[in-house]
Amino acid sequence: MSGITLVQYLRAQENITPGATGEFSSLMNEVLVAAKLVSREVNRAGIGEDIIGLTGEVNVQGEEVQKLDHYANETFIKILSQSGKVCAIGSEENETAVLVPKEQQTSGKYVFMMDPLDGSSNIDVNVGIGTIFAVYKKISSGDTVTDEDLLQKADRQVGAGYILYGSSTMFVYTTGNGVHGFTLDPAIGEFYLSHPDLKIPSRGPYYSINEGSVSLWNDKQKSLVQYFKETDEETGRPYRLRYIGTLVSDFHRTLLKGGIFMYPGDCKNPNGKLRFAFEAAPLAFIVEQAGGKASDGKSNIYTQSPTELHQRIPLFIGSKEDVELAESKLR
Ligand code: AHG
Ligand code: MN
Ligand code: MN
């Protein structure tokens, strides 16, 4: 199989980035190793020592921790803490950030935010699951990590990406120079460039939302979804419904085919379910780079900062025309 590998692509990107020190490339080389380890476990879940099922713990979100959640979280934390490139790791699975103190040789200048295993409810039923990550530079002076470093505006990201453990394992990322997709050849353990410079269609044929929650939505949300179901040739309606229940899978389809993914707030959870730092902000960077948009229903997520590490935020993300239509109907 010919083609450029992710390692080669990172080096090529570094060579054309003024002032690049190579530290980001080496961080990403650690991330892709963790991704391959998680991919291997995902692909043999159910065989041998059982990685399927629950650990019996409950995480900071109040959710039962799946064994694969735990494995992915520990794998990324272990590898990144030893990388020498990271001073703090914020994880959806950990109440507080994991700090890599300056005096430890293995500390570094980046702050890493991650949802180590997205789509936990789909682990045991062989449906796509993922990892989402965002990379920021430490900005506070001095050796300690503060909230200034952990609660940064989404547009201060220096990199963001996701791994999709699906029918194939894909690694999709941006550093602000477009969005690039790589596919893992498990036979040799290399990611090969398969989707260069991804651009999202300006509007799409799909809408994606958990309609099971319709009774919890406000009237504007109900009429927005009703709008996508109406017949209108000119605007390509009715849209088709696709909902996988793994954000990474629903987002990846939206990125490639177009349309809108929605996880709105509702009367039980006004800020919805998804997390700003670990899910919305990294995907907002990626979709912006692909020509799309991410909104909380009122304003662009990419220009917002979180108020606390596990802040949740309503998410409307995808094709620019579809997201702006949603904002106009929700306003
Ligand atoms: P996680 O497994 O990291 O908690 O994320 C699950 C999220 C997201 O992947 C998906 O879009 C959403 O949960 C599905 O939620 P519902 O089951 O409420 O639709
Ligand atoms: Mn998630
Ligand atoms: Mn998760």
Tab-separated table of C-alpha atoms and ligand atoms in Angstrom:
chain	number	residue	atom	x	y	z
A	1	MET	CA	0.000	0.000	0.000
A	2	SER	CA	1.576	3.276	-1.097
A	3	GLY	CA	0.721	6.669	0.262
A	4	ILE	CA	1.943	8.922	3.020
A	5	THR	CA	1.766	7.821	6.641
A	6	LEU	CA	0.528	9.998	9.513
A	7	VAL	CA	4.077	10.136	10.916
A	8	GLN	CA	5.418	11.389	7.560
A	9	TYR	CA	2.530	13.843	7.189
A	10	LEU	CA	3.107	15.334	10.639
A	11	ARG	CA	6.791	15.835	9.800
A	12	ALA	CA	5.907	17.418	6.427
A	13	GLN	CA	3.418	19.768	8.121
A	14	GLU	CA	6.027	20.676	10.736
A	15	ASN	CA	8.552	21.526	8.027
A	16	ILE	CA	6.153	24.056	6.455
A	17	THR	CA	5.058	25.579	9.787
A	18	PRO	CA	7.165	28.634	10.686
A	19	GLY	CA	8.688	28.349	14.136
A	20	ALA	CA	7.645	24.727	14.561
A	21	THR	CA	9.872	23.041	17.133
A	22	GLY	CA	8.753	19.489	16.422
A	23	GLU	CA	7.172	19.216	19.873
A	24	PHE	CA	3.613	19.101	18.526
A	25	SER	CA	4.595	16.374	16.040
A	26	SER	CA	6.139	14.333	18.790
A	27	LEU	CA	3.015	14.784	20.946
A	28	MET	CA	0.860	13.562	18.071
A	29	ASN	CA	3.164	10.585	17.587
A	30	GLU	CA	2.392	9.611	21.178
A	31	VAL	CA	-1.350	10.120	20.604
A	32	LEU	CA	-1.346	7.809	17.601
A	33	VAL	CA	0.385	5.069	19.589
A	34	ALA	CA	-2.331	5.287	22.269
A	35	ALA	CA	-4.927	5.232	19.473
A	36	LYS	CA	-3.467	2.002	18.075
A	37	LEU	CA	-3.471	0.373	21.514
A	38	VAL	CA	-7.142	1.285	22.055
A	39	SER	CA	-7.977	0.177	18.510
A	40	ARG	CA	-6.425	-3.229	19.180
A	41	GLU	CA	-8.506	-3.667	22.358
A	42	VAL	CA	-11.689	-2.495	20.636
A	43	ASN	CA	-11.152	-4.884	17.750
A	44	ARG	CA	-10.713	-7.893	19.980
A	45	ALA	CA	-13.294	-6.920	22.635
A	46	GLY	CA	-15.061	-10.091	23.670
A	47	ILE	CA	-12.080	-12.351	22.972
A	48	GLY	CA	-9.830	-13.520	25.804
A	49	GLU	CA	-9.684	-11.444	28.969
A	50	ASP	CA	-13.012	-9.712	28.978
A	51	ILE	CA	-12.649	-6.009	28.155
A	52	ILE	CA	-16.424	-5.945	27.609
A	53	GLY	CA	-18.698	-4.869	30.428
A	54	LEU	CA	-18.610	-2.640	33.470
A	55	THR	CA	-15.833	-1.962	35.948
A	56	GLY	CA	-18.393	-1.472	38.691
A	57	GLU	CA	-17.270	2.153	39.211
A	58	VAL	CA	-19.292	5.321	38.567
A	59	ASN	CA	-17.462	8.318	37.051
A	60	VAL	CA	-17.683	12.036	37.760
A	61	GLN	CA	-20.538	12.212	35.235
A	62	GLY	CA	-22.459	9.720	37.355
A	63	GLU	CA	-22.143	7.187	34.532
A	64	GLU	CA	-21.218	3.527	34.976
A	65	VAL	CA	-17.616	3.089	33.800
A	66	GLN	CA	-17.148	0.509	31.048
A	67	LYS	CA	-13.915	-1.487	31.112
A	68	LEU	CA	-12.964	-0.021	27.743
A	69	ASP	CA	-13.606	3.517	29.086
A	70	HIS	CA	-11.123	2.747	31.827
A	71	TYR	CA	-8.580	1.116	29.511
A	72	ALA	CA	-8.671	4.020	27.032
A	73	ASN	CA	-8.425	6.630	29.795
A	74	GLU	CA	-5.493	4.911	31.497
A	75	THR	CA	-3.680	4.266	28.202
A	76	PHE	CA	-3.835	7.893	27.024
A	77	ILE	CA	-2.925	9.242	30.482
A	78	LYS	CA	0.031	6.868	30.890
A	79	ILE	CA	1.502	7.548	27.430
A	80	LEU	CA	0.939	11.321	27.504
A	81	SER	CA	2.275	11.722	31.064
A	82	GLN	CA	5.522	10.097	29.895
A	83	SER	CA	5.700	12.057	26.633
A	84	GLY	CA	7.570	15.099	27.962
A	85	LYS	CA	5.138	17.264	25.977
A	86	VAL	CA	2.173	17.667	28.349
A	87	CYS	CA	1.788	19.544	31.667
A	88	ALA	CA	-1.890	18.677	32.218
A	89	ILE	CA	-4.487	16.205	30.941
A	90	GLY	CA	-8.188	16.993	31.320
A	91	SER	CA	-10.300	13.883	30.859
A	92	GLU	CA	-14.049	13.364	30.828
A	93	GLU	CA	-13.379	10.400	33.146
A	94	ASN	CA	-11.417	12.345	35.784
A	95	GLU	CA	-12.981	14.920	38.128
A	96	THR	CA	-9.806	17.046	38.100
A	97	ALA	CA	-7.032	17.422	35.550
A	98	VAL	CA	-4.064	15.036	35.782
A	99	LEU	CA	-1.013	17.270	36.309
A	100	VAL	CA	2.525	16.450	35.135
A	101	PRO	CA	4.558	18.719	37.420
A	102	LYS	CA	7.322	20.836	35.925
A	103	GLU	CA	9.981	19.235	38.129
A	104	GLN	CA	9.193	15.904	36.481
A	105	GLN	CA	11.358	15.492	33.377
A	106	THR	CA	8.285	14.232	31.539
A	107	SER	CA	6.373	17.513	31.759
A	108	GLY	CA	5.837	19.748	28.724
A	109	LYS	CA	4.175	22.837	27.294
A	110	TYR	CA	0.841	21.433	26.077
A	111	VAL	CA	-2.521	21.021	27.819
A	112	PHE	CA	-4.389	17.945	26.523
A	113	MET	CA	-8.180	17.628	26.807
A	114	MET	CA	-9.855	14.339	25.938
A	115	ASP	CA	-12.915	12.175	25.863
A	116	PRO	CA	-10.974	8.920	25.908
A	117	LEU	CA	-13.865	6.708	24.882
A	118	ASP	CA	-16.898	8.328	23.257
A	119	GLY	CA	-20.033	6.306	22.668
A	120	SER	CA	-19.694	4.009	25.687
A	121	SER	CA	-23.278	2.792	25.305
A	122	ASN	CA	-22.245	1.256	21.973
A	123	ILE	CA	-19.147	-0.651	23.134
A	124	ASP	CA	-20.856	-3.990	23.752
A	125	VAL	CA	-22.979	-3.954	20.590
A	126	ASN	CA	-20.156	-3.573	18.067
A	127	VAL	CA	-21.153	-0.105	16.911
A	128	GLY	CA	-18.561	2.631	16.183
A	129	ILE	CA	-16.934	4.329	19.181
A	130	GLY	CA	-14.250	6.985	19.370
A	131	THR	CA	-11.729	9.179	21.159
A	132	ILE	CA	-11.866	12.991	20.945
A	133	PHE	CA	-8.985	15.312	21.878
A	134	ALA	CA	-7.957	18.972	21.912
A	135	VAL	CA	-4.476	20.463	22.379
A	136	TYR	CA	-3.766	23.904	23.899
A	137	LYS	CA	-0.527	25.597	24.912
A	138	LYS	CA	0.035	26.287	28.618
A	139	ILE	CA	-0.469	30.057	28.954
A	140	SER	CA	-0.144	30.824	32.685
A	141	SER	CA	3.285	32.053	33.827
A	142	GLY	CA	5.152	30.021	36.398
A	143	ASP	CA	5.422	26.280	36.833
A	144	THR	CA	1.947	25.467	38.106
A	145	VAL	CA	-1.097	24.710	35.948
A	146	THR	CA	-4.059	26.993	36.673
A	147	ASP	CA	-7.653	27.391	35.482
A	148	GLU	CA	-6.263	29.883	32.958
A	149	ASP	CA	-4.628	26.880	31.283
A	150	LEU	CA	-7.543	24.481	31.719
A	151	LEU	CA	-10.487	26.726	30.756
A	152	GLN	CA	-9.230	28.223	27.496
A	153	LYS	CA	-11.330	29.653	24.686
A	154	ALA	CA	-11.976	27.034	21.997
A	155	ASP	CA	-10.237	29.157	19.353
A	156	ARG	CA	-6.967	28.927	21.290
A	157	GLN	CA	-6.616	25.270	20.311
A	158	VAL	CA	-3.375	24.465	18.478
A	159	GLY	CA	-4.707	21.069	17.441
A	160	ALA	CA	-7.802	18.871	17.684
A	161	GLY	CA	-8.804	15.462	16.416
A	162	TYR	CA	-10.711	12.281	16.874
A	163	ILE	CA	-10.111	8.581	16.362
A	164	LEU	CA	-13.061	6.562	15.078
A	165	TYR	CA	-12.882	2.858	15.969
A	166	GLY	CA	-15.379	1.819	13.311
A	167	SER	CA	-15.431	-0.610	10.395
A	168	SER	CA	-11.948	0.807	9.931
A	169	THR	CA	-9.981	2.842	12.460
A	170	MET	CA	-9.575	6.439	11.313
A	171	PHE	CA	-7.516	9.300	12.732
A	172	VAL	CA	-8.867	12.751	11.761
A	173	TYR	CA	-7.161	15.951	12.926
A	174	THR	CA	-6.504	19.632	12.274
A	175	THR	CA	-3.837	22.097	13.374
A	176	GLY	CA	-5.528	25.006	11.612
A	177	ASN	CA	-4.361	24.051	8.106
A	178	GLY	CA	-7.390	22.054	7.020
A	179	VAL	CA	-8.746	18.696	8.196
A	180	HIS	CA	-6.949	15.490	7.256
A	181	GLY	CA	-8.098	11.876	7.630
A	182	PHE	CA	-5.929	8.781	7.971
A	183	THR	CA	-6.925	5.109	7.938
A	184	LEU	CA	-5.143	2.443	9.985
A	185	ASP	CA	-3.674	-0.540	8.161
A	186	PRO	CA	-3.792	-2.955	11.117
A	187	ALA	CA	-1.537	-5.422	9.309
A	188	ILE	CA	1.412	-3.081	9.793
A	189	GLY	CA	0.088	-0.637	12.387
A	190	GLU	CA	0.443	2.477	10.243
A	191	PHE	CA	-2.124	5.225	9.598
A	192	TYR	CA	-2.183	6.181	5.884
A	193	LEU	CA	-3.539	9.458	4.457
A	194	SER	CA	-6.951	8.518	3.036
A	195	HIS	CA	-9.026	11.731	3.267
A	196	PRO	CA	-6.831	14.802	2.538
A	197	ASP	CA	-8.264	18.270	3.156
A	198	LEU	CA	-11.817	17.273	4.161
A	199	LYS	CA	-14.503	19.911	3.453
A	200	ILE	CA	-18.083	19.594	4.728
A	201	PRO	CA	-20.926	20.188	2.201
A	202	SER	CA	-22.674	23.561	2.699
A	203	ARG	CA	-25.884	21.722	3.555
A	204	GLY	CA	-26.694	18.066	3.781
A	205	PRO	CA	-29.313	15.371	3.421
A	206	TYR	CA	-29.213	14.267	7.064
A	207	TYR	CA	-30.366	15.474	10.433
A	208	SER	CA	-29.151	13.616	13.501
A	209	ILE	CA	-30.825	13.789	16.939
A	210	ASN	CA	-32.221	11.468	19.601
A	211	GLU	CA	-35.941	11.839	18.865
A	212	GLY	CA	-36.656	9.740	21.948
A	213	SER	CA	-36.245	12.964	23.934
A	214	VAL	CA	-38.885	14.931	21.950
A	215	SER	CA	-41.151	15.287	25.005
A	216	LEU	CA	-38.336	17.117	26.843
A	217	TRP	CA	-37.693	19.706	24.091
A	218	ASN	CA	-39.030	23.264	24.056
A	219	ASP	CA	-41.430	24.289	21.281
A	220	LYS	CA	-38.744	25.916	19.122
A	221	GLN	CA	-36.659	22.721	19.141
A	222	LYS	CA	-39.750	20.688	18.272
A	223	SER	CA	-40.610	22.940	15.319
A	224	LEU	CA	-36.979	22.906	14.120
A	225	VAL	CA	-37.025	19.102	13.864
A	226	GLN	CA	-40.500	19.243	12.300
A	227	TYR	CA	-39.062	21.609	9.663
A	228	PHE	CA	-36.501	18.993	8.560
A	229	LYS	CA	-39.359	16.489	8.137
A	230	GLU	CA	-41.518	18.675	5.877
A	231	THR	CA	-41.519	18.124	2.093
A	232	ASP	CA	-39.944	20.923	0.096
A	233	GLU	CA	-38.112	20.128	-3.131
A	234	GLU	CA	-36.118	23.351	-3.235
A	235	THR	CA	-34.454	22.793	0.146
A	236	GLY	CA	-34.067	19.061	-0.289
A	237	ARG	CA	-36.536	18.263	2.487
A	238	PRO	CA	-37.488	15.953	4.113
A	239	TYR	CA	-33.985	15.310	5.414
A	240	ARG	CA	-33.171	11.723	6.320
A	241	LEU	CA	-32.653	10.796	9.984
A	242	ARG	CA	-29.434	9.093	10.998
A	243	TYR	CA	-28.589	8.661	14.700
A	244	ILE	CA	-25.837	6.269	15.808
A	245	GLY	CA	-25.588	7.429	19.436
A	246	THR	CA	-21.804	7.823	19.225
A	247	LEU	CA	-20.949	11.499	18.739
A	248	VAL	CA	-17.731	10.687	16.847
A	249	SER	CA	-19.608	8.452	14.370
A	250	ASP	CA	-22.511	10.897	13.930
A	251	PHE	CA	-20.045	13.774	13.504
A	252	HIS	CA	-17.807	11.886	11.057
A	253	ARG	CA	-20.801	11.069	8.807
A	254	THR	CA	-21.923	14.709	9.037
A	255	LEU	CA	-18.409	15.920	8.104
A	256	LEU	CA	-18.228	13.657	5.039
A	257	LYS	CA	-21.872	13.766	3.834
A	258	GLY	CA	-23.226	17.026	5.282
A	259	GLY	CA	-26.227	17.887	7.433
A	260	ILE	CA	-26.622	18.683	11.125
A	261	PHE	CA	-26.060	16.853	14.416
A	262	MET	CA	-28.040	18.166	17.365
A	263	TYR	CA	-27.821	17.442	21.066
A	264	PRO	CA	-30.034	20.212	22.494
A	265	GLY	CA	-30.628	21.254	26.054
A	266	ASP	CA	-33.976	20.152	27.422
A	267	CYS	CA	-36.195	20.703	30.461
A	268	LYS	CA	-34.184	18.135	32.449
A	269	ASN	CA	-30.698	19.201	31.303
A	270	PRO	CA	-30.789	22.807	30.030
A	271	ASN	CA	-27.127	22.533	28.895
A	272	GLY	CA	-27.629	19.164	27.218
A	273	LYS	CA	-25.323	16.181	27.767
A	274	LEU	CA	-22.160	16.836	25.793
A	275	ARG	CA	-19.064	18.390	27.347
A	276	PHE	CA	-17.545	21.671	26.141
A	277	ALA	CA	-13.860	20.844	26.669
A	278	PHE	CA	-13.807	17.171	25.687
A	279	GLU	CA	-16.378	17.013	22.846
A	280	ALA	CA	-17.792	20.340	21.594
A	281	ALA	CA	-14.630	22.487	21.452
A	282	PRO	CA	-12.410	20.006	19.527
A	283	LEU	CA	-15.194	19.199	17.038
A	284	ALA	CA	-15.914	22.932	16.671
A	285	PHE	CA	-12.269	23.515	15.615
A	286	ILE	CA	-12.438	20.640	13.150
A	287	VAL	CA	-15.782	21.652	11.616
A	288	GLU	CA	-14.664	25.316	11.306
A	289	GLN	CA	-11.569	24.153	9.436
A	290	ALA	CA	-13.779	22.042	7.141
A	291	GLY	CA	-16.038	25.038	6.341
A	292	GLY	CA	-18.879	24.152	8.721
A	293	LYS	CA	-20.113	25.575	12.023
A	294	ALA	CA	-20.677	24.613	15.668
A	295	SER	CA	-23.233	26.450	17.798
A	296	ASP	CA	-24.929	26.107	21.183
A	297	GLY	CA	-28.124	27.143	19.396
A	298	LYS	CA	-27.505	30.835	19.963
A	299	SER	CA	-23.842	31.542	19.250
A	300	ASN	CA	-20.679	29.997	17.846
A	301	ILE	CA	-18.994	27.548	20.226
A	302	TYR	CA	-15.553	28.169	18.712
A	303	THR	CA	-15.373	31.630	20.301
A	304	GLN	CA	-16.548	30.562	23.773
A	305	SER	CA	-14.653	29.574	26.923
A	306	PRO	CA	-15.849	26.968	29.441
A	307	THR	CA	-16.666	28.111	32.986
A	308	GLU	CA	-15.624	24.800	34.541
A	309	LEU	CA	-13.770	21.689	33.399
A	310	HIS	CA	-16.847	19.479	32.965
A	311	GLN	CA	-19.188	22.153	31.653
A	312	ARG	CA	-21.881	20.797	29.380
A	313	ILE	CA	-23.198	22.699	26.357
A	314	PRO	CA	-25.989	22.181	23.805
A	315	LEU	CA	-24.444	21.212	20.438
A	316	PHE	CA	-25.660	22.001	16.917
A	317	ILE	CA	-22.815	21.114	14.540
A	318	GLY	CA	-22.360	20.437	10.820
A	319	SER	CA	-23.053	22.164	7.507
A	320	LYS	CA	-22.988	25.934	7.810
A	321	GLU	CA	-26.389	26.522	6.175
A	322	ASP	CA	-28.057	23.894	8.363
A	323	VAL	CA	-26.546	25.180	11.614
A	324	GLU	CA	-27.419	28.798	10.758
A	325	LEU	CA	-30.962	27.741	9.915
A	326	ALA	CA	-31.190	25.997	13.283
A	327	GLU	CA	-29.937	29.149	15.056
A	328	SER	CA	-32.519	31.284	13.219
A	329	LYS	CA	-35.374	28.965	14.249
A	330	LEU	CA	-34.183	28.617	17.850
A	331	ARG	CA	-33.627	32.362	18.379
B	1	AHG	P1	-19.670	9.231	26.187
B	1	AHG	O1	-19.767	7.777	25.860
B	1	AHG	O2	-18.289	9.783	26.028
B	1	AHG	O3	-20.328	9.554	27.487
B	1	AHG	O4	-20.485	10.019	25.069
B	1	AHG	C1	-21.734	9.569	24.778
B	1	AHG	C2	-22.492	10.690	24.135
B	1	AHG	C3	-22.199	10.855	22.651
B	1	AHG	O5	-21.257	9.945	22.172
B	1	AHG	C4	-23.523	10.605	21.991
B	1	AHG	O6	-23.760	11.556	20.999
B	1	AHG	C5	-24.510	10.768	23.125
B	1	AHG	O7	-23.840	10.387	24.291
B	1	AHG	C6	-25.713	9.891	22.956
B	1	AHG	O8	-26.568	10.238	24.037
B	1	AHG	P2	-28.074	9.666	24.082
B	1	AHG	O9	-27.934	8.196	24.357
B	1	AHG	O10	-28.722	10.436	25.179
B	1	AHG	O11	-28.687	9.958	22.734
B	2	MN	MN	-18.446	11.390	24.641
B	3	MN	MN	-16.563	9.217	27.020
